[in-house]
Short mmCIF file of C-alpha atoms and ligand atoms in Angstrom, two decimals:
data_model
loop_
_atom_site.label_atom_id
_atom_site.label_comp_id
_atom_site.label_asym_id
_atom_site.label_seq_id
_atom_site.Cartn_x
_atom_site.Cartn_y
_atom_site.Cartn_z
CA UNK A 26 0.00 0.00 0.00
CA UNK A 27 1.35 3.43 -0.94
CA UNK A 28 1.32 5.74 2.08
CA UNK A 29 2.17 9.36 2.80
CA UNK A 30 5.24 10.58 4.67
CA UNK A 31 3.36 11.21 7.94
CA UNK A 32 2.13 7.62 7.92
CA UNK A 33 5.58 6.25 7.04
CA UNK A 34 7.11 8.12 9.99
CA UNK A 35 4.81 6.15 12.28
CA UNK A 36 4.33 2.82 10.53
CA UNK A 37 7.50 2.02 8.57
CA UNK A 38 10.53 0.21 9.93
CA UNK A 39 9.56 -2.07 12.81
CA UNK A 40 6.79 -4.42 11.67
CA UNK A 41 5.88 -6.61 14.66
CA UNK A 42 4.62 -10.13 14.12
CA UNK A 43 1.86 -11.62 16.23
CA UNK A 44 2.51 -11.14 19.95
CA UNK A 45 5.65 -9.06 19.46
CA UNK A 46 6.13 -5.61 21.07
CA UNK A 47 4.16 -2.87 19.30
CA UNK A 48 6.93 -0.31 19.84
CA UNK A 49 10.38 -0.99 18.42
CA UNK A 50 12.35 -3.03 20.99
CA UNK A 51 15.93 -2.15 21.85
CA UNK A 52 17.99 -5.21 20.96
CA UNK A 53 20.60 -4.47 23.60
CA UNK A 54 22.76 -7.41 22.61
CA UNK A 55 26.19 -7.51 21.04
CA UNK A 56 25.62 -10.93 19.58
CA UNK A 57 23.01 -13.37 18.26
CA UNK A 58 22.71 -17.09 18.72
CA UNK A 59 22.61 -19.90 16.15
CA UNK A 60 22.14 -23.65 16.47
CA UNK A 61 24.76 -24.87 14.03
CA UNK A 62 28.22 -23.73 13.08
CA UNK A 63 27.28 -24.20 9.43
CA UNK A 64 24.53 -21.58 9.75
CA UNK A 65 26.98 -19.12 11.34
CA UNK A 66 29.47 -19.79 8.53
CA UNK A 67 26.87 -18.91 5.90
CA UNK A 68 26.18 -15.59 7.62
CA UNK A 69 29.86 -14.73 7.57
CA UNK A 70 30.04 -15.60 3.88
CA UNK A 71 27.05 -13.31 3.16
CA UNK A 72 25.29 -16.45 1.87
CA UNK A 73 22.39 -16.07 4.32
CA UNK A 74 20.84 -12.98 5.85
CA UNK A 75 20.80 -12.73 9.61
CA UNK A 76 22.29 -11.05 12.63
CA UNK A 77 25.47 -12.22 14.26
CA UNK A 78 27.32 -9.25 15.72
CA UNK A 79 26.02 -5.72 16.36
CA UNK A 80 29.13 -4.09 14.88
CA UNK A 81 27.77 -5.21 11.49
CA UNK A 82 24.02 -5.21 11.98
CA UNK A 83 21.44 -4.96 14.75
CA UNK A 84 17.64 -5.38 14.39
CA UNK A 85 16.80 -2.09 16.18
CA UNK A 86 19.17 -0.14 13.95
CA UNK A 87 17.95 -1.89 10.82
CA UNK A 88 14.30 -1.08 11.58
CA UNK A 89 15.14 2.62 11.93
CA UNK A 90 17.32 2.58 8.80
CA UNK A 91 14.40 0.98 6.92
CA UNK A 92 12.09 3.79 8.05
CA UNK A 93 14.50 6.48 6.84
CA UNK A 94 15.03 4.51 3.61
CA UNK A 95 11.28 4.53 3.00
CA UNK A 96 11.00 8.28 3.73
CA UNK A 97 13.74 9.04 1.20
CA UNK A 98 12.39 6.57 -1.36
CA UNK A 99 15.65 4.58 -1.35
CA UNK A 100 16.56 0.95 -1.97
CA UNK A 101 18.79 0.33 1.09
CA UNK A 102 20.05 2.23 4.13
CA UNK A 103 22.31 1.92 7.15
CA UNK A 104 22.74 3.84 10.39
CA UNK A 105 26.10 5.15 11.53
CA UNK A 106 27.36 6.53 14.83
CA UNK A 107 27.29 10.14 13.58
CA UNK A 108 26.74 12.32 10.55
CA UNK A 109 30.52 12.55 10.22
CA UNK A 110 30.76 8.76 9.96
CA UNK A 111 27.93 8.75 7.40
CA UNK A 112 29.67 11.25 5.13
CA UNK A 113 33.04 9.55 5.54
CA UNK A 114 31.62 6.12 4.66
CA UNK A 115 29.56 7.53 1.80
CA UNK A 116 32.73 8.76 0.09
CA UNK A 117 35.21 6.14 1.26
CA UNK A 118 32.92 3.36 0.01
CA UNK A 119 33.72 4.42 -3.56
CA UNK A 120 37.02 6.36 -3.27
CA UNK A 121 40.45 5.10 -2.33
CA UNK A 122 43.99 6.49 -2.25
CA UNK A 123 44.72 8.16 -5.58
CA UNK A 124 41.07 9.07 -6.19
CA UNK A 125 39.47 12.49 -6.34
CA UNK A 126 36.02 13.90 -5.66
CA UNK A 127 34.32 17.28 -5.81
CA UNK A 128 32.29 18.98 -3.07
CA UNK A 129 30.47 22.24 -2.64
CA UNK A 130 32.60 24.65 -0.60
CA UNK A 131 29.53 25.74 1.41
CA UNK A 132 29.12 22.45 3.26
CA UNK A 133 29.16 21.99 7.04
CA UNK A 134 32.54 22.89 8.62
CA UNK A 135 33.05 19.40 10.05
CA UNK A 136 32.55 17.81 6.65
CA UNK A 137 34.84 20.42 5.08
CA UNK A 138 37.65 19.40 7.44
CA UNK A 139 36.99 15.69 6.94
CA UNK A 140 37.15 16.04 3.16
CA UNK A 141 39.87 18.66 2.89
CA UNK A 142 42.27 17.64 5.65
CA UNK A 143 41.70 14.14 7.05
CA UNK A 144 40.80 12.35 3.83
CA UNK A 145 43.69 14.07 2.11
CA UNK A 146 45.98 12.21 4.53
CA UNK A 147 44.42 9.00 3.21
CA UNK A 148 45.44 9.99 -0.30
CA UNK A 149 41.97 11.10 -1.40
CA UNK A 150 41.82 14.56 -2.88
CA UNK A 151 38.78 16.82 -2.70
CA UNK A 152 38.25 19.91 -4.85
CA UNK A 153 35.84 22.42 -3.30
CA UNK A 154 33.71 24.45 -5.69
CA UNK A 155 31.24 27.30 -5.46
CA UNK A 156 27.94 25.45 -5.82
CA UNK A 157 26.38 28.28 -7.83
CA UNK A 158 28.80 28.03 -10.79
CA UNK A 159 27.56 27.03 -14.25
CA UNK A 160 27.34 23.42 -15.43
CA UNK A 161 30.27 24.06 -17.78
CA UNK A 162 32.51 25.35 -15.00
CA UNK A 163 31.50 22.52 -12.65
CA UNK A 164 32.30 20.04 -15.44
CA UNK A 165 35.76 21.54 -15.84
CA UNK A 166 36.79 20.36 -12.34
CA UNK A 167 36.26 16.68 -13.21
CA UNK A 168 39.34 14.51 -13.79
CA UNK A 169 39.71 10.90 -14.95
CA UNK A 170 40.06 9.82 -11.28
CA UNK A 171 37.01 11.79 -10.01
CA UNK A 172 34.62 9.38 -8.27
CA UNK A 173 31.82 11.47 -6.72
CA UNK A 174 30.14 14.86 -6.46
CA UNK A 175 28.90 16.05 -3.05
CA UNK A 176 26.63 18.83 -1.75
CA UNK A 177 24.09 19.67 0.96
CA UNK A 178 20.42 20.28 0.13
CA UNK A 179 20.52 23.29 2.48
CA UNK A 180 24.02 24.25 3.57
CA UNK A 181 24.99 24.56 7.23
CA UNK A 182 25.38 27.38 8.32
CA UNK A 183 24.90 29.58 5.24
CA UNK A 184 21.47 28.06 4.41
CA UNK A 185 22.06 28.16 0.64
CA UNK A 186 19.92 25.82 -1.46
CA UNK A 187 21.66 23.35 -3.79
CA UNK A 188 20.53 23.08 -7.40
CA UNK A 189 20.29 19.30 -7.12
CA UNK A 190 19.28 18.71 -10.76
CA UNK A 191 22.26 20.70 -12.02
CA UNK A 192 24.66 18.75 -9.80
CA UNK A 193 23.04 15.43 -10.83
CA UNK A 194 23.33 16.23 -14.54
CA UNK A 195 27.01 17.06 -14.27
CA UNK A 196 27.80 14.05 -12.05
CA UNK A 197 26.03 11.67 -14.41
CA UNK A 198 27.67 13.21 -17.47
CA UNK A 199 30.97 12.18 -15.90
CA UNK A 200 29.74 8.73 -14.82
CA UNK A 201 29.84 9.32 -11.06
CA UNK A 202 27.12 9.41 -8.38
CA UNK A 203 25.79 12.56 -6.72
CA UNK A 204 25.83 12.33 -2.92
CA UNK A 205 23.57 14.80 -1.10
CA UNK A 206 23.61 15.50 2.63
CA UNK A 207 19.90 16.07 3.31
CA UNK A 208 20.24 16.82 7.05
CA UNK A 209 18.63 20.28 7.19
CA UNK A 210 15.80 19.64 4.73
CA UNK A 211 14.90 16.14 5.98
CA UNK A 212 12.85 13.95 3.62
CA UNK A 213 9.76 15.80 4.87
CA UNK A 214 10.76 18.91 2.92
CA UNK A 215 12.96 17.47 0.14
CA UNK A 216 13.68 14.04 -1.28
CA UNK A 217 16.88 14.44 -3.33
CA UNK A 218 16.37 11.11 -5.17
CA UNK A 219 13.36 12.67 -6.93
CA UNK A 220 15.79 15.20 -8.43
CA UNK A 221 18.51 12.80 -9.53
CA UNK A 222 20.72 12.38 -6.45
CA UNK A 223 22.05 8.83 -6.11
CA UNK A 224 23.01 8.62 -2.43
CA UNK A 225 21.69 10.62 0.52
CA UNK A 226 23.35 11.10 3.89
CA UNK A 227 22.03 12.47 7.17
CA UNK A 228 23.25 13.69 10.47
CA UNK A 229 20.26 12.22 12.33
CA UNK A 230 21.54 14.21 15.31
CA UNK A 231 19.54 17.17 13.98
CA UNK A 232 15.83 17.27 13.10
CA UNK A 233 15.37 13.51 12.83
CA UNK A 234 16.28 13.00 16.48
CA UNK A 235 14.92 16.46 17.09
CA UNK A 236 15.43 16.63 20.85
CA UNK A 237 19.24 16.77 21.05
CA UNK A 238 19.54 13.39 22.77
CA UNK A 239 21.66 11.23 20.45
CA UNK A 240 24.42 11.74 17.90
CA UNK A 241 23.81 9.62 14.82
CA UNK A 242 23.95 9.34 11.05
CA UNK A 243 22.40 7.50 8.15
CA UNK A 244 23.29 6.64 4.54
CA UNK A 245 20.56 5.86 2.02
CA UNK A 246 21.14 4.52 -1.49
CA UNK A 247 18.63 5.21 -4.25
CA UNK A 248 19.67 2.06 -6.09
CA UNK A 249 19.66 4.11 -9.28
CA UNK A 250 23.37 4.32 -9.96
CA UNK A 251 24.58 1.59 -12.33
CA UNK A 252 27.96 0.58 -10.94
CA UNK A 253 28.64 -2.07 -13.57
CA UNK A 254 28.12 0.46 -16.36
CA UNK A 255 31.07 2.41 -14.87
CA UNK A 256 32.94 -0.69 -13.71
CA UNK A 257 36.43 0.73 -14.32
CA UNK A 258 35.75 3.67 -11.98
CA UNK A 259 34.39 1.62 -9.09
CA UNK A 260 36.52 -1.52 -8.72
CA UNK A 261 35.49 -1.84 -5.06
CA UNK A 262 31.98 -2.66 -6.19
CA UNK A 263 32.67 -4.35 -9.49
CA UNK A 264 35.67 -6.62 -8.81
CA UNK A 265 36.03 -9.41 -6.22
CA UNK A 266 36.47 -8.39 -2.56
CA UNK A 267 39.36 -10.48 -1.24
CA UNK A 268 38.20 -9.91 2.32
CA UNK A 269 34.88 -11.61 1.49
CA UNK A 270 36.00 -14.69 -0.43
CA UNK A 271 35.90 -12.88 -3.73
CA UNK A 272 32.33 -11.57 -3.69
CA UNK A 273 31.65 -8.91 -6.35
CA UNK A 274 29.06 -6.66 -4.70
CA UNK A 275 27.46 -5.17 -7.82
CA UNK A 276 27.00 -8.62 -9.37
CA UNK A 277 25.84 -10.49 -6.30
CA UNK A 278 23.58 -7.83 -4.79
CA UNK A 279 22.56 -5.70 -7.79
CA UNK A 280 22.35 -1.92 -8.03
CA UNK A 281 19.78 -1.69 -5.23
CA UNK A 282 21.83 -3.33 -2.49
CA UNK A 283 25.49 -3.38 -3.57
CA UNK A 284 26.57 -0.02 -2.17
CA UNK A 285 25.04 -0.41 1.31
CA UNK A 286 26.05 -4.09 1.55
CA UNK A 287 29.66 -3.12 0.84
CA UNK A 288 29.56 -0.22 3.31
CA UNK A 289 28.16 -2.53 6.00
CA UNK A 290 30.23 -5.64 5.43
CA UNK A 291 33.52 -3.84 4.70
CA UNK A 292 33.58 -0.37 6.24
CA UNK A 293 31.43 -1.06 9.29
CA UNK A 294 33.25 -4.34 9.87
CA UNK A 295 36.64 -2.60 9.75
CA UNK A 296 35.93 0.85 11.25
CA UNK A 297 33.02 -0.02 13.53
CA UNK A 298 31.25 3.35 13.73
CA UNK A 299 27.93 1.82 14.72
CA UNK A 300 25.01 3.62 16.22
CA UNK A 301 24.06 2.16 19.60
CA UNK A 302 20.63 0.44 19.53
CA UNK A 303 19.62 2.70 22.44
CA UNK A 304 20.29 5.79 20.30
CA UNK A 305 18.50 4.22 17.35
CA UNK A 306 15.45 3.80 19.61
CA UNK A 307 15.53 7.51 20.50
CA UNK A 308 15.95 8.32 16.82
CA UNK A 309 12.88 6.27 16.00
CA UNK A 310 10.85 8.20 18.57
CA UNK A 311 12.02 11.45 16.97
CA UNK A 312 11.07 10.24 13.51
CA UNK A 313 7.48 9.58 14.62
CA UNK A 314 6.87 13.32 15.11
CA UNK A 315 9.22 14.62 12.42
CA UNK A 316 6.50 15.96 10.07
CA UNK A 317 4.77 17.86 12.89
CA UNK A 318 8.00 19.37 14.14
CA UNK A 319 9.44 20.29 10.75
CA UNK A 320 6.27 22.19 9.90
CA UNK A 321 6.39 24.12 13.19
CA UNK A 322 10.14 24.83 12.87
CA UNK A 323 9.49 26.32 9.42
CA UNK A 324 6.52 28.43 10.55
CA UNK A 325 8.46 29.84 13.50
CA UNK A 326 11.60 30.49 11.42
CA UNK A 327 9.59 32.32 8.77
CA UNK A 328 8.00 34.60 11.39
CA UNK A 329 11.43 35.33 12.90
CA UNK A 330 13.04 35.90 9.49
CA UNK A 331 10.38 38.51 8.73
CA UNK A 332 10.84 40.09 12.16
CA UNK A 333 14.63 40.31 11.75
CA UNK A 334 14.34 41.61 8.20
CA UNK A 335 12.22 44.52 9.46
CA UNK A 336 14.57 45.37 12.35
CA UNK A 337 16.93 48.28 11.69
CA UNK A 338 19.72 46.78 13.84
CA UNK A 339 19.86 43.75 11.60
CA UNK A 340 22.15 44.20 8.57
CA UNK A 341 21.01 41.19 6.56
CA UNK A 342 18.98 37.96 6.80
CA UNK A 343 19.41 34.74 4.81
CA UNK A 344 16.37 32.48 4.77
CA UNK A 345 15.43 31.02 1.42
CA UNK A 346 11.70 31.12 2.19
CA UNK A 347 11.91 34.93 2.15
CA UNK A 348 10.80 36.16 -1.24
CA UNK A 349 13.83 38.39 -1.87
CA UNK A 350 16.41 35.77 -0.81
CA UNK A 351 19.01 34.77 -3.43
CA UNK A 352 17.96 31.13 -3.08
CA UNK A 353 14.21 31.69 -3.09
CA UNK A 354 13.67 30.32 -6.61
CA UNK A 355 15.64 27.15 -5.82
CA UNK A 356 13.76 26.79 -2.53
CA UNK A 357 10.41 27.07 -4.31
CA UNK A 358 11.48 24.33 -6.70
CA UNK A 359 13.10 21.84 -4.34
CA UNK A 360 11.46 22.73 -1.00
CA UNK A 361 7.95 23.97 -1.78
CA UNK A 362 6.69 23.24 1.76
CA UNK A 363 9.46 25.26 3.43
CA UNK A 364 13.22 24.90 3.94
CA UNK A 365 14.07 24.35 7.60
CA UNK A 366 14.17 26.11 10.96
CA UNK A 367 17.68 27.47 10.56
CA UNK A 368 18.40 30.99 9.35
CA UNK A 369 21.48 33.19 9.19
CA UNK A 370 21.73 36.91 9.82
CA UNK A 371 24.18 39.68 10.60
CA UNK A 372 23.98 42.51 13.13
CA UNK A 373 24.99 46.07 12.30
CA UNK A 374 28.19 46.96 14.13
CA UNK A 375 30.02 43.71 13.42
CA UNK A 376 31.54 41.11 15.69
CA UNK A 377 31.46 43.08 18.96
CA UNK A 378 27.78 43.97 18.75
CA UNK A 379 26.94 40.43 17.63
CA UNK A 380 28.54 38.98 20.75
CA UNK A 381 26.81 41.54 23.00
CA UNK A 382 23.47 40.69 21.38
CA UNK A 383 23.98 36.94 21.81
CA UNK A 384 25.08 37.27 25.43
CA UNK A 385 21.91 39.29 26.19
CA UNK A 386 19.53 36.53 25.10
CA UNK A 387 17.64 34.91 27.95
CA UNK A 388 15.50 32.17 26.44
CA UNK A 389 17.60 31.42 23.37
CA UNK A 390 20.77 29.62 24.37
CA UNK A 391 24.26 29.57 22.89
CA UNK A 392 25.00 25.98 21.94
CA UNK A 393 26.93 24.25 19.18
CA UNK A 394 23.91 22.25 18.22
CA UNK A 395 21.28 23.08 15.61
CA UNK A 396 17.96 21.74 14.50
CA UNK A 397 16.30 20.54 17.66
CA UNK A 398 13.20 21.60 19.56
CA UNK A 399 14.98 24.32 21.60
CA UNK A 400 15.89 27.57 19.91
CA UNK A 401 19.64 28.10 19.91
CA UNK A 402 22.17 30.49 18.45
CA UNK A 403 25.79 30.34 17.39
CA UNK A 404 28.45 32.57 15.91
CA UNK A 405 30.31 30.19 13.54
CA UNK A 406 33.42 32.40 13.13
CA UNK A 407 34.06 32.20 16.88
CA UNK A 408 32.61 28.71 17.49
CA UNK A 409 32.13 25.86 14.96
CA UNK A 410 34.33 27.32 12.23
CA UNK A 411 37.06 28.81 14.40
CA UNK A 412 39.67 26.38 13.01
CA UNK A 413 39.09 27.78 9.52
CA UNK A 414 41.23 30.59 8.14
CA UNK A 415 39.62 33.86 7.00
CA UNK A 416 40.27 32.70 3.44
CA UNK A 417 38.48 29.38 4.03
CA UNK A 418 35.61 31.17 5.80
CA UNK A 419 35.22 33.39 2.77
CA UNK A 420 35.29 30.41 0.44
CA UNK A 421 32.63 28.68 2.54
CA UNK A 422 30.53 31.87 2.39
CA UNK A 423 30.63 32.28 6.18
CA UNK A 424 30.78 36.02 6.83
CA UNK A 425 32.63 36.98 10.04
CA UNK A 426 29.39 38.56 11.30
CA UNK A 427 27.18 35.57 10.41
CA UNK A 428 24.95 34.48 13.28
CA UNK A 429 23.23 31.12 12.92
CA UNK A 430 19.83 30.93 14.57
CA UNK A 431 18.21 27.54 14.88
CA UNK A 432 14.56 28.22 15.54
CA UNK A 433 12.83 25.71 17.82
CA UNK A 434 9.20 24.86 18.36
CA UNK A 435 8.45 27.16 21.30
CA UNK A 436 5.72 29.80 21.01
CA UNK A 437 7.18 32.19 18.47
CA UNK A 438 5.93 35.29 20.34
CA UNK A 439 8.24 34.41 23.24
CA UNK A 440 11.20 33.96 20.89
CA UNK A 441 10.54 37.30 19.21
CA UNK A 442 10.25 38.96 22.64
CA UNK A 443 13.67 37.56 23.59
CA UNK A 444 15.24 38.71 20.32
CA UNK A 445 13.63 42.15 20.74
CA UNK A 446 15.05 42.72 24.23
CA UNK A 447 18.51 41.52 23.17
CA UNK A 448 18.50 43.79 20.09
CA UNK A 449 17.58 46.71 22.35
CA UNK A 450 20.81 46.26 24.32
CA UNK A 451 22.95 47.13 21.30
C1 PLP B 518 25.87 18.27 12.00
C2 PLP B 518 26.06 17.99 10.58
C3 PLP B 518 26.92 16.97 10.15
C4 PLP B 518 27.74 16.16 11.12
O1 PLP B 518 26.91 15.34 11.86
P1 PLP B 518 27.25 14.80 13.34
O2 PLP B 518 26.05 13.97 13.63
O3 PLP B 518 27.43 15.97 14.23
O4 PLP B 518 28.50 13.98 13.22
C5 PLP B 518 27.02 16.71 8.80
N1 PLP B 518 26.32 17.43 7.90
C6 PLP B 518 25.48 18.43 8.29
C7 PLP B 518 24.74 19.19 7.25
C8 PLP B 518 25.32 18.74 9.63
O5 PLP B 518 24.50 19.73 9.99
#
């Protein structure tokens, strides 16, 4: 039966059989029992499906991954311990030393470091590009060893909207998949697969969890990328894996399952960045109310964006749902129901006044986090992005005066009252 997103958030994933718990149980067990050693052997050989060790797979985690997979319209999905792990695995599953990939320069600071610094030490090179360049210019950055293109649906913290179709066209022209981090939009507001993305990642730490209780990530495959058609580029999927008795993932599991099966049985086996079943349970609870919360986050953020825009002490506001925003046309196309609860703005008077304003807030707290039920604020240049040089900040589009406001689901009148009193102090 075809169902809507709200129904999927409640009903997908855990499907209890007769007499089983209605709510998703937490399989708090490292290991699973079998009657014969032959059966266990088959599991290890990927000949039979089943659970044997939680580092590879756990029923609680798999139920939650299946729910997210259904929301995104994917073919397979896996949970990871964090959004960082999700993005690392998503790339490392198809790139190795000597390979290259391309990413938008406006992505989350943590991902920027992972791609630009840490993965470079592994021999994988990333070229960062302005995501608003033309298709021709984007094409010009591709090399014979380029293996992926990466962007965020809505960038953190600059809240720019990615032209997903443009990125998908260029990626496919060069025979590589488009990977989109859909954390800020969530599948409630945008489903990148509908626009040509091949793989989606999430920091489930944000709206999906929604209550700031558990760090987590997820990777979803659309199943649309034909690995065998580009076999020479992706030997990890199209030639035998020595560490699994010579299994060739794309042949044995097909386009729908190959990518996630490889990421689980190779990367998760060797790196072990699993999500704890306890955190997956919290994540599942968050997912049940995701559509309600996302709608409220967007309503509140829109009211605050309009309030800030009209305030003379505010120099500028970025929120793509505002009609005069640079990304409004892209937002209308890809996110017709609203973008997210995060907006960026600058205060007149620069850094000093920005800090005074933030320190005067009473209800809205200064935390590193974004995208949960409590409204919070951050100054990236002095907090999350402080390890970046001025040059890198500029490249990432993070102005030194940029304040990131993550609007929660409180009564918006109270939030506006808090902002008003803090603006009056400067
Ligand atoms: C927070 C975030 C990440 C990193 O996720 P963690 O769960 O903190 O590891 C990646 N991408 C985006 C867009 C994020 O906002």
